[in-house]
Short mmCIF file of C-alpha atoms and ligand atoms in Angstrom, two decimals:
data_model
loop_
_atom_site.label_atom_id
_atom_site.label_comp_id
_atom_site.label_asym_id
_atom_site.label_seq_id
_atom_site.Cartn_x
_atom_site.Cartn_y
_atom_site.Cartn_z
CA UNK A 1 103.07 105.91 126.40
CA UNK A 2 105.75 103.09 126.60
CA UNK A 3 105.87 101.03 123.66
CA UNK A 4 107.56 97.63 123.03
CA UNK A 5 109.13 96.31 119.90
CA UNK A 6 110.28 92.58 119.14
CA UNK A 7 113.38 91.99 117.38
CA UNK A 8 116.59 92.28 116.92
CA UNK A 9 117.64 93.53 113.67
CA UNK A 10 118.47 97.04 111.78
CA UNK A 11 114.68 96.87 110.88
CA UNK A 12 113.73 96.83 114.54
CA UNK A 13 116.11 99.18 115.34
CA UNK A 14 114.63 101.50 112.88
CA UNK A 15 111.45 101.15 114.22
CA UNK A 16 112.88 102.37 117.70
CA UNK A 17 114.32 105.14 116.28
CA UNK A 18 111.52 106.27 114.91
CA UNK A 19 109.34 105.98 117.99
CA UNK A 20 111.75 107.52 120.25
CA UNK A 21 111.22 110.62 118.96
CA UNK A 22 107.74 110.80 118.91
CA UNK A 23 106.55 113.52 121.87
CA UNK A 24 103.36 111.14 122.67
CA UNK A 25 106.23 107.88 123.08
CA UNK A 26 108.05 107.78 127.11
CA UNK A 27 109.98 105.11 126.56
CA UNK A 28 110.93 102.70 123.98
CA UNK A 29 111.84 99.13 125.02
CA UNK A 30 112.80 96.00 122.86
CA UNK A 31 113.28 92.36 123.22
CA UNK A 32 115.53 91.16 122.80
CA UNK A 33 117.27 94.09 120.98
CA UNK A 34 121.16 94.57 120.13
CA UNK A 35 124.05 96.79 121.11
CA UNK A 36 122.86 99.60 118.46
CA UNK A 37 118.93 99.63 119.45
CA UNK A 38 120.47 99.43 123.40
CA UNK A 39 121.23 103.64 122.34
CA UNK A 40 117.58 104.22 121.60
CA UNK A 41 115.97 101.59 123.94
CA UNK A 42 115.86 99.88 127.02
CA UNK A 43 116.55 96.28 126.03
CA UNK A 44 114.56 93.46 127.54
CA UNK A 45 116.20 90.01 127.03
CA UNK A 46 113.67 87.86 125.97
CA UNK A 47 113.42 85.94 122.80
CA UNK A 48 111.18 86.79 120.22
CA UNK A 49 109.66 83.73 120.01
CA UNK A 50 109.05 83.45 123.60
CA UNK A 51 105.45 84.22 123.63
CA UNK A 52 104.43 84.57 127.58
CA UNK A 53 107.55 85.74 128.81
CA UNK A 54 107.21 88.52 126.45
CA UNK A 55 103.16 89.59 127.64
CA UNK A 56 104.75 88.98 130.98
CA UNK A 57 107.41 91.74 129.73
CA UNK A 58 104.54 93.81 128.60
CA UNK A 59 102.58 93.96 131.54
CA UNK A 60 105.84 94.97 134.08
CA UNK A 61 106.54 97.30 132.26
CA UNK A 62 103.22 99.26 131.56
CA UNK A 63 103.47 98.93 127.79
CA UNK A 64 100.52 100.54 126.09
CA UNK A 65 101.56 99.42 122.77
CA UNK A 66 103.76 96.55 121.14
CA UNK A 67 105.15 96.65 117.52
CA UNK A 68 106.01 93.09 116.09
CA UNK A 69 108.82 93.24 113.77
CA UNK A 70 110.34 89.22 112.43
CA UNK A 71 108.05 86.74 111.05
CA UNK A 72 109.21 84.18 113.78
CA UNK A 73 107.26 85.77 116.18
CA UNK A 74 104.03 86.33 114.11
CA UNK A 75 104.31 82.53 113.85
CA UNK A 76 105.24 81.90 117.02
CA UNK A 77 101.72 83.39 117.88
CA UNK A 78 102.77 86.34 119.94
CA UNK A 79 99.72 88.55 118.16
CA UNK A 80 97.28 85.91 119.47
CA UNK A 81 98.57 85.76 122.97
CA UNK A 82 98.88 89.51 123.30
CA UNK A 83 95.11 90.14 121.37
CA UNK A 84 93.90 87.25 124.28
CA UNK A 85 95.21 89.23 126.72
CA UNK A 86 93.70 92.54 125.87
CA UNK A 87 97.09 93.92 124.44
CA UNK A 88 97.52 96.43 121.54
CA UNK A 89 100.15 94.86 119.52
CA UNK A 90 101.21 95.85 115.83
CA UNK A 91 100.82 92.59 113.38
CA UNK A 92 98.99 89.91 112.32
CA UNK A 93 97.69 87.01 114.11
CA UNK A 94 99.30 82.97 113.12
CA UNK A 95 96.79 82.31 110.52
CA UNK A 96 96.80 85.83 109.26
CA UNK A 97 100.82 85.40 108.81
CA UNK A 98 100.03 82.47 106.30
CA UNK A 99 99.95 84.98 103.58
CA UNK A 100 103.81 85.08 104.44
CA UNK A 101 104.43 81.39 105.79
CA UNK A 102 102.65 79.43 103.54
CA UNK A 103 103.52 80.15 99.80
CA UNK A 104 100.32 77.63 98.72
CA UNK A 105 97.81 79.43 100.97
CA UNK A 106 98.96 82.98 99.68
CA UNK A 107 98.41 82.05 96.11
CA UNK A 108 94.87 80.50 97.21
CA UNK A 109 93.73 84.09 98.96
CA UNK A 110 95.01 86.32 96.36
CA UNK A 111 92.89 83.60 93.53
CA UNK A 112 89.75 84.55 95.78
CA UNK A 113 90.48 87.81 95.71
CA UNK A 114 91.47 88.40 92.21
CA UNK A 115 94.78 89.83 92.40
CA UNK A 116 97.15 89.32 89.60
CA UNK A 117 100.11 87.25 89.85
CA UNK A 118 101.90 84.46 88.46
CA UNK A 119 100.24 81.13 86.91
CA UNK A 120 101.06 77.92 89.62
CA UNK A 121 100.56 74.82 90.72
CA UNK A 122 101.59 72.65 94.24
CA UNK A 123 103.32 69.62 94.26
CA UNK A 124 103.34 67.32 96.93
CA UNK A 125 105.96 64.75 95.88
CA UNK A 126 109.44 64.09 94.17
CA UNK A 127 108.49 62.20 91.26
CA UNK A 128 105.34 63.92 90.15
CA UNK A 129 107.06 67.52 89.97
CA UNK A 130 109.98 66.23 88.39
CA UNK A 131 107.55 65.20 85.89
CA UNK A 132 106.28 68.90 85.64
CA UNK A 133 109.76 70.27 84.88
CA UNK A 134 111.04 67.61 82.37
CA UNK A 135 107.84 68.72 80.49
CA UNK A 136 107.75 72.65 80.91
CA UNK A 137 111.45 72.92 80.61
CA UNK A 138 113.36 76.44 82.06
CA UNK A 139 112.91 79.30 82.33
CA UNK A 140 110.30 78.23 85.99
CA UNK A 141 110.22 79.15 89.46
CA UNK A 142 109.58 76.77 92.96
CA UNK A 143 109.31 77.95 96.01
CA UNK A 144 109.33 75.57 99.29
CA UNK A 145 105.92 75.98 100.85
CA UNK A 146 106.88 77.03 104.33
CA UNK A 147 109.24 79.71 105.84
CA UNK A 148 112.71 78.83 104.48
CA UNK A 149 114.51 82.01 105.41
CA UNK A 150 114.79 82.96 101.62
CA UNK A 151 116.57 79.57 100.36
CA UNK A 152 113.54 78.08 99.39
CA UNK A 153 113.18 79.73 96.47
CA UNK A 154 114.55 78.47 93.19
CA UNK A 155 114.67 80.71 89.54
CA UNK A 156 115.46 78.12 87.33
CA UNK A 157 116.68 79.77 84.30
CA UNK A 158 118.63 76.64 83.04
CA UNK A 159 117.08 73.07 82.77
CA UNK A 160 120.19 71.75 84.06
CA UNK A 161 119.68 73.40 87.92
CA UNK A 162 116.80 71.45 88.15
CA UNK A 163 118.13 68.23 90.03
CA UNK A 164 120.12 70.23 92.29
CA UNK A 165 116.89 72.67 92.98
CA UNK A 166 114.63 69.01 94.06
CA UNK A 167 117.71 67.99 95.69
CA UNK A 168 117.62 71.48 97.96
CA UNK A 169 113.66 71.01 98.43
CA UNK A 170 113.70 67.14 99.25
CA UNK A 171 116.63 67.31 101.47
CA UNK A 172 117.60 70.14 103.99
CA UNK A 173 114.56 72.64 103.04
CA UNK A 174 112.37 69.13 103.47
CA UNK A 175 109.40 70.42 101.75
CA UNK A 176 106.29 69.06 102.08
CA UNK A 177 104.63 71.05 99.36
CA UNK A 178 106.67 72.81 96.18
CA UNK A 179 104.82 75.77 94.57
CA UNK A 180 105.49 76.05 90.63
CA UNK A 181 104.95 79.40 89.03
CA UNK A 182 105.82 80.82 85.82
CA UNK A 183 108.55 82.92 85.18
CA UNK A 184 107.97 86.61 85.31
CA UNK A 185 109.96 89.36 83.84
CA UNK A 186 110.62 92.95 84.98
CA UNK A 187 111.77 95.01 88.23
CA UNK A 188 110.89 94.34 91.38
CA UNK A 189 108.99 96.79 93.78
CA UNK A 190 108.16 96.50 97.50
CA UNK A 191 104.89 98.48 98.12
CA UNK A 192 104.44 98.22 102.00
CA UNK A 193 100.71 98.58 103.40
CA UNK A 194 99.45 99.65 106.76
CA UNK A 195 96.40 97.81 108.02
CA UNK A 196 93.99 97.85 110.73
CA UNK A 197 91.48 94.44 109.67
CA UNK A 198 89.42 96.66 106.69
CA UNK A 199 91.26 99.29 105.03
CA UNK A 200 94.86 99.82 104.17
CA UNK A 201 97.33 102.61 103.95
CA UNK A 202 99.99 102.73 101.42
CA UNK A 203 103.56 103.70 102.60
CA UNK A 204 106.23 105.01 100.81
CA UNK A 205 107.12 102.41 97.79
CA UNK A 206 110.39 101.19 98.09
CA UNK A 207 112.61 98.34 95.96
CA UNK A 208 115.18 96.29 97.77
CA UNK A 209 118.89 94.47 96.17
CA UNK A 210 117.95 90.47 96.78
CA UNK A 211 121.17 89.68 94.91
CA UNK A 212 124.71 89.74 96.79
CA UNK A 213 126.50 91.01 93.66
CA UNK A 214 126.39 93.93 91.79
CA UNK A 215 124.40 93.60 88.43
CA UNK A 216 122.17 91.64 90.54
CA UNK A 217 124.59 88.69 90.46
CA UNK A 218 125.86 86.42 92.94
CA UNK A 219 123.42 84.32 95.36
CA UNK A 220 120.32 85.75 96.73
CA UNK A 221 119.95 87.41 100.58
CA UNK A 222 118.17 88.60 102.63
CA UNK A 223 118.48 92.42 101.04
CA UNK A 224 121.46 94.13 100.59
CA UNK A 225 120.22 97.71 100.29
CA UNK A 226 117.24 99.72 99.03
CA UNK A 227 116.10 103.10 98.09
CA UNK A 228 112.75 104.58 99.12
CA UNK A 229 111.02 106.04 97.37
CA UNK A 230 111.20 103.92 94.63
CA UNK A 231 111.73 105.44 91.16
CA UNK A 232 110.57 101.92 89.40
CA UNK A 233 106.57 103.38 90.15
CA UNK A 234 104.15 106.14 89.79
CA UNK A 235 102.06 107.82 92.26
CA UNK A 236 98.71 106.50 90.02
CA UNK A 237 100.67 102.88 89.59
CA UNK A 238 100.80 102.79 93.51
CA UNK A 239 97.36 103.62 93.63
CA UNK A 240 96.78 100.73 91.27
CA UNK A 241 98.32 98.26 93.45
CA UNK A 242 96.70 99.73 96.44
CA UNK A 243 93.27 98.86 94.93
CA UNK A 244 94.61 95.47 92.87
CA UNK A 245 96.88 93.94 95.31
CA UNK A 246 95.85 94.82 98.94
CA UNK A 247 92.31 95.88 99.47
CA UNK A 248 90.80 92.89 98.10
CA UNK A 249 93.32 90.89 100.62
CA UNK A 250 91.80 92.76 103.31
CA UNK A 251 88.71 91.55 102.06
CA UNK A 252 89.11 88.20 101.25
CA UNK A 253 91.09 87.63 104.63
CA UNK A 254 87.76 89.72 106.77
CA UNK A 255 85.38 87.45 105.10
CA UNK A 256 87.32 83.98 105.79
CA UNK A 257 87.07 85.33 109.53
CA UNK A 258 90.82 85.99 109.61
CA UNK A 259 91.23 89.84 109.58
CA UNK A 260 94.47 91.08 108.37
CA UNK A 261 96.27 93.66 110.79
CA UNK A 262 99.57 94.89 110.28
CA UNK A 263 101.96 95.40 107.58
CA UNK A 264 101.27 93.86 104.40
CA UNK A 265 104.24 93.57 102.06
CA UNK A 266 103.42 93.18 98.54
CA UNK A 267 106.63 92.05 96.70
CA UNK A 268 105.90 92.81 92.78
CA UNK A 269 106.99 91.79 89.39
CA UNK A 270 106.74 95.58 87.42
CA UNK A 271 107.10 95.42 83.80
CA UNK A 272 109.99 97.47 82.31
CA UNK A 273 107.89 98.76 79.12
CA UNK A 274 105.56 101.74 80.25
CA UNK A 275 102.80 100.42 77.93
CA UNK A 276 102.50 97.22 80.19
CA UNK A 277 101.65 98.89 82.97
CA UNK A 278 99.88 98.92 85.36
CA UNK A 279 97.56 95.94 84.16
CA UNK A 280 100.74 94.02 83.74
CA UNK A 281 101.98 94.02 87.22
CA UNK A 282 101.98 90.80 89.09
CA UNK A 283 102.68 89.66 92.60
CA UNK A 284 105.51 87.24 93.45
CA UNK A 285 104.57 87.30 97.34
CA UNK A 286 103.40 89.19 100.35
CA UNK A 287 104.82 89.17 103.88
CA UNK A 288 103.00 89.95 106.46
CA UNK A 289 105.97 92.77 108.45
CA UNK A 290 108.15 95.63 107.09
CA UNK A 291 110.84 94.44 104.65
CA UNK A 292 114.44 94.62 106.46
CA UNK A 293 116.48 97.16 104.83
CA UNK A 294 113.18 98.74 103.42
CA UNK A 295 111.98 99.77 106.64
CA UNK A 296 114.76 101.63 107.69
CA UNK A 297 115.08 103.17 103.74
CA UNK A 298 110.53 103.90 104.59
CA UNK A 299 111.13 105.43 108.09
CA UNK A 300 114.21 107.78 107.57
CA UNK A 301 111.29 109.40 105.42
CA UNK A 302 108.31 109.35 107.54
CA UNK A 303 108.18 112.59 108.85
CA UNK A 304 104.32 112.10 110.56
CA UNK A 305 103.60 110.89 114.24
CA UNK A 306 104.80 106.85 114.14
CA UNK A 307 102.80 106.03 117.25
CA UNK A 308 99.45 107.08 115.43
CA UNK A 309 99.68 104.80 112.88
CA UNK A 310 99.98 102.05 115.11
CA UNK A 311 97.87 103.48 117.26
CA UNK A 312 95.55 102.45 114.07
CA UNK A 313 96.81 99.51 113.17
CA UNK A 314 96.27 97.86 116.55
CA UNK A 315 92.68 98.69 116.39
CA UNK A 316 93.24 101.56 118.96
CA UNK A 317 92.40 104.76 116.88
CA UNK A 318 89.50 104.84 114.55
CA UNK A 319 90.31 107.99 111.82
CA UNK A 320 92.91 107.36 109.50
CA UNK A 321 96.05 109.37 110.37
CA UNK A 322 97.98 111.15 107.30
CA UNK A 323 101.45 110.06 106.59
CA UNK A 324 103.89 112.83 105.70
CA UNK A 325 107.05 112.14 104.05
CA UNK A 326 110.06 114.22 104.23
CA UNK A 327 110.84 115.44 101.00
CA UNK A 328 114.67 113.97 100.57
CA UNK A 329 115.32 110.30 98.99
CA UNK A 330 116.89 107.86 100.95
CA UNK A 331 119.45 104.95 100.27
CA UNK A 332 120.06 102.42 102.37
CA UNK A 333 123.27 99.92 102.05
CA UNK A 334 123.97 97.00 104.03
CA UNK A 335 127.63 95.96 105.73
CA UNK A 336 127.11 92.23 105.69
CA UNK A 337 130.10 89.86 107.13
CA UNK A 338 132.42 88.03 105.43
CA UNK A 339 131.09 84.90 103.93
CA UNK A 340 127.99 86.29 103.91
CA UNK A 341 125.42 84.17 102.51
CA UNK A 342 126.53 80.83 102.62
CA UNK A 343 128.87 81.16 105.66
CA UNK A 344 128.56 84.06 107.91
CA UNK A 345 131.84 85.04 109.84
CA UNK A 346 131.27 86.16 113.51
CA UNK A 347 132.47 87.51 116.13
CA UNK A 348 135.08 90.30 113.95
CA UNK A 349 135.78 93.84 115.58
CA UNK A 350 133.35 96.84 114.43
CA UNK A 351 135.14 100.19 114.34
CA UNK A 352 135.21 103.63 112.48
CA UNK A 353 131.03 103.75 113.57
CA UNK A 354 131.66 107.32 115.90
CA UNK A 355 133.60 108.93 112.38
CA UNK A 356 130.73 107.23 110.20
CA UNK A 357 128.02 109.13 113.08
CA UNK A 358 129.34 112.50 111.42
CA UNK A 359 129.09 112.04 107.95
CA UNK A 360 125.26 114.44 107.39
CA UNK A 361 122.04 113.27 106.37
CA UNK A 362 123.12 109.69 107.70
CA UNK A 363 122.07 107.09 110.25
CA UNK A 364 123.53 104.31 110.73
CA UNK A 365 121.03 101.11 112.35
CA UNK A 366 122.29 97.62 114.06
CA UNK A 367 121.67 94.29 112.82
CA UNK A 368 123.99 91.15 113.68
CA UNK A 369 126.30 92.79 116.08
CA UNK A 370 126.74 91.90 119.23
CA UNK A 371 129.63 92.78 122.34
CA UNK A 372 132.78 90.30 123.18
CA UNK A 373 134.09 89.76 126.66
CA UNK A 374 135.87 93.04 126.53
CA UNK A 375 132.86 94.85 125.53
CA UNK A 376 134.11 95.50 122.19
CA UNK A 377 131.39 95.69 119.55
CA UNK A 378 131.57 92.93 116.99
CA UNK A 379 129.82 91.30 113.95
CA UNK A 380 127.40 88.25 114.88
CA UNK A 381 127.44 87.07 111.83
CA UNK A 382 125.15 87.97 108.47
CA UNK A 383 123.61 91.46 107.64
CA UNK A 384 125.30 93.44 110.54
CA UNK A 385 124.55 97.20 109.57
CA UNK A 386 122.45 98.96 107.70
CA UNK A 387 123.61 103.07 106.87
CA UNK A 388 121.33 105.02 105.13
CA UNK A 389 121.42 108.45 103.60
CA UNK A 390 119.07 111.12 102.66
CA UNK A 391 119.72 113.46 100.29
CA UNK A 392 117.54 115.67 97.19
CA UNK A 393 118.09 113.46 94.54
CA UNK A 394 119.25 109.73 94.27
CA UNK A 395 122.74 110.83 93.84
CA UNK A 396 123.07 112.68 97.16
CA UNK A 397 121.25 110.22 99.22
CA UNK A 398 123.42 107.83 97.78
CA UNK A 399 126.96 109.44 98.35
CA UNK A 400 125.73 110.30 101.71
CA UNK A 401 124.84 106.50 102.79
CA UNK A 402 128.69 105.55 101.03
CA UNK A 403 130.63 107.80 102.46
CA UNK A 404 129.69 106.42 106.04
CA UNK A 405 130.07 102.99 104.88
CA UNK A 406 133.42 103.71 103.49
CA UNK A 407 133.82 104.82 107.81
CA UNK A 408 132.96 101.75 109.01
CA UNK A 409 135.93 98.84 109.18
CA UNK A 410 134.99 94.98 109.45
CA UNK A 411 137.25 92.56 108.34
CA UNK A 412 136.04 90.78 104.62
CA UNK A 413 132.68 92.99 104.73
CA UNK A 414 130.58 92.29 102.08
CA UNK A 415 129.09 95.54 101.11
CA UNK A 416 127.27 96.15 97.06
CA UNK A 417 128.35 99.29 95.51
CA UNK A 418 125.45 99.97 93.02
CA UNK A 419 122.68 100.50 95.74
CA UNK A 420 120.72 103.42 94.04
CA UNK A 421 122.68 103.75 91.17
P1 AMP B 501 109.70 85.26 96.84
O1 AMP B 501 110.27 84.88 98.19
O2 AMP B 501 108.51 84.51 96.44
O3 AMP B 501 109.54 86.76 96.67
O4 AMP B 501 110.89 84.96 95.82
C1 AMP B 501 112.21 85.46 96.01
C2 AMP B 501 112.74 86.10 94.74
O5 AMP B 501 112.67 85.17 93.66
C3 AMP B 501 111.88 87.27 94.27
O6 AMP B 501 112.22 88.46 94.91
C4 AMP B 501 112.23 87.29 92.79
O7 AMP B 501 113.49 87.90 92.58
C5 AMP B 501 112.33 85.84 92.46
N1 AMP B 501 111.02 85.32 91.97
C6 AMP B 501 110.02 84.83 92.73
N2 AMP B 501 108.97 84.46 91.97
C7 AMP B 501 109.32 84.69 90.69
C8 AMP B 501 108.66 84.53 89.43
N3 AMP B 501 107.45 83.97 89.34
N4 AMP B 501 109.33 84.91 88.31
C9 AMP B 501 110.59 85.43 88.38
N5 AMP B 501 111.26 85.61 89.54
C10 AMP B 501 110.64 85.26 90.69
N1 LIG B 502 113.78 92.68 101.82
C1 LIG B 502 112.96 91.54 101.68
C2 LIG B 502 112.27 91.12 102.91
O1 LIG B 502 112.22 91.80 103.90
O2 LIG B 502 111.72 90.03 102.90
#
């Protein structure tokens, strides 16, 4: 079967990798793909938020399958178009996405269905939550209602951020609506969940770096690394959240008339002390795809046939397949650019990647990188590789994934050093 994935990143190109080598896949394409995914993938330039150009894609090519990987293009509406159309396609349709692009509608589904999370409130002006935080004070949290690329969310830990938070929220991120939840303590765990409309599948559990900084300091990103799987749960604590924190989405979402198909993302708030768990753990937020880098940290481990389980998430097998994991940990650490968050260099030479393609139990995955006029691979600015190892134990998988880093040379990378530690 051909299959089709949208995106561009080191999570899509994960998600090629993997299907490649499954003996039921013919050919992998992906729009619009980058130089990295090009060695694993016939890449088809279309945007991913270029809805009928990429079902016209679909159809040329004879895809039998499509696997959606960035949020843009859930909201874009490429699931609709491609479910009109008679298309199997991996994700969820626009207004099943909401649990991701609308913080105010999440919280109202998980309410309805009873799963545990943080006390809030929505604002809808200025002056009103302004109010709100004058009289609860810091330690609070607001979030931006809509997509914000991960800057519209504010941990106020200080009273004093506050005026430059509403500042952030009532100028660039213009919100319309400001969620305000109470601050939760803990670790944070990323338990990813396959689903076909009525049942889920848990995958591995994983637990991404948000901060830039080691320590967890510095501003937040998009992810700077992650291990998989993730030490911070149990096996009975993931069936806990399985039960707690996804089923009853599926059936909230199946009764409003909106099914839920895809991956569902549960982003948690564990508590550190044993005895608080699992009745004390609390979700901060779903999204509705794989995380990017836990994806690439999940599939480096999936050792069972990728194309069956989204053969079954796309509605196109009805038994449940079996995920196998290989037995080895994995670590994954990110080479972002210099400047990386706030200003993003592009356009810097990418070398040492054939040495870093020899360290074992490594593969290395493509985000932001892109080719100059002399063909030379360079950075495009943000996130630009991910490397992951595997190894037995933490520390192995860990060395691994740094020793090819240590391979790789871009000018001012930004790259954490206590991924897995
Ligand atoms: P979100 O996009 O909602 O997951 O928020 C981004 C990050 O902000 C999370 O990964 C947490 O690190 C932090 N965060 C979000 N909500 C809370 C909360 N209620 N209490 C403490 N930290 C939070
Ligand atoms: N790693 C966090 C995310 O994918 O949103």
């Amino acid at each position: 079967m051909n299959v089709l994935v949208i995106g561009s990143g080191a999570r899509e190109h994960a998600i090629c990798w993997r299907l490649a080598a499954s003996r039921r896949v013919s050919k992998v394409f992906c729009a619009p793909g980058n130089p990295g995914i090009a060695s694993v993938a016939e890449i088809v330039p279309v945007a991913v938020t270029a809805v009928s150009e990429l079902l016209t894609a679909a159809e040329r090519l004879g895809v039998g399958i499509t696997v959606v990987g960035p949020e843009a293009a859930l909201e874009a509406g490429v699931v609709d178009a491609f479910r009109a159309a008679g298309r199997a396609i991996v994700g969820p349709t626009k207004e099943a996405a909401m649990l991701e692009t609308s913080k105010a509608f999440a919280k109202e589904i998980m309410i309805a269905a009873g799963v545990p999370t943080a006390k809030h409130e929505v604002f809808h002006d200025r002056a009103s939550l302004e109010r709100r935080c004058k009289e609860q004070g810091a330690p609070l949290v607001l979030k931006a209602d809509g997509l914000a690329s991960g800057k519209g969310v504010f941990v106020i830990e200080d009273a004093a951020d506050f005026p430059a938070a509403l500042d952030a929220l009532f100028g660039p991120i213009k919100a319309e609506r400001v969620v305000v939840e109470e601050f939760l303590t803990g670790v944070e765990v990323s338990c990813i969940f396959a689903a076909n409309g009525s049942e889920v599948i848990p995958l591995a559990p994983a637990h991404d770096y948000k901060r830039l900084g080691e320590d967890d300091r510095g501003p937040n990103t998009g992810g700077m690394g992650s291990v998989c799987p993730s030490p911070r749960i149990s096996e009975s604590e993931l069936a806990w959240i399985q039960e707690h924190c996804a089923a009853p989405i599926l059936r909230v979402m199946r009764e409003r008339g909106t099914p839920f198909s895809g991956f569902l993302y549960a982003g948690l708030m564990v508590p550190t002390d044993p005895a608080k768990r699992p009745d004390g753990i609390r979700v901060l937020e779903y999204n509705t795809r794989l995380g990017d880098p836990e994806c690439q940290a999940i599939l480096s481990r999936l050792a069972s046939d990728p194309l069956e389980l989204m053969e079954w998430i796309a509605g196109e097998r009805a038994t449940q397949p079996k995920l196998a994991w290989r037995p080895e940990v994995s670590t994954c650490v990110v080479v972002a650019s210099d400047g990386y968050p706030e200003a993003p260099a592009k356009g810097d030479q990418i070398t040492g990647l054939d040495l870093a393609a020899l360290v074992p139990s490594t593969v290395v995955f493509h985000a932001a990188t892109t080719r100059d006029s002399r063909g030379n691979l360079v950075s495009g600015g943000g996130r630009t590789l991910t490397v992951v190892g595997l190894g037995a134990d933490y520390g192995s998988a860990r060395s691994a994934a740094y020793k090819a880093v240590d391979l790789v040379q871009l000018r001012g990378r930004r790259v954490r050093r206590d991924i897995g530690a």
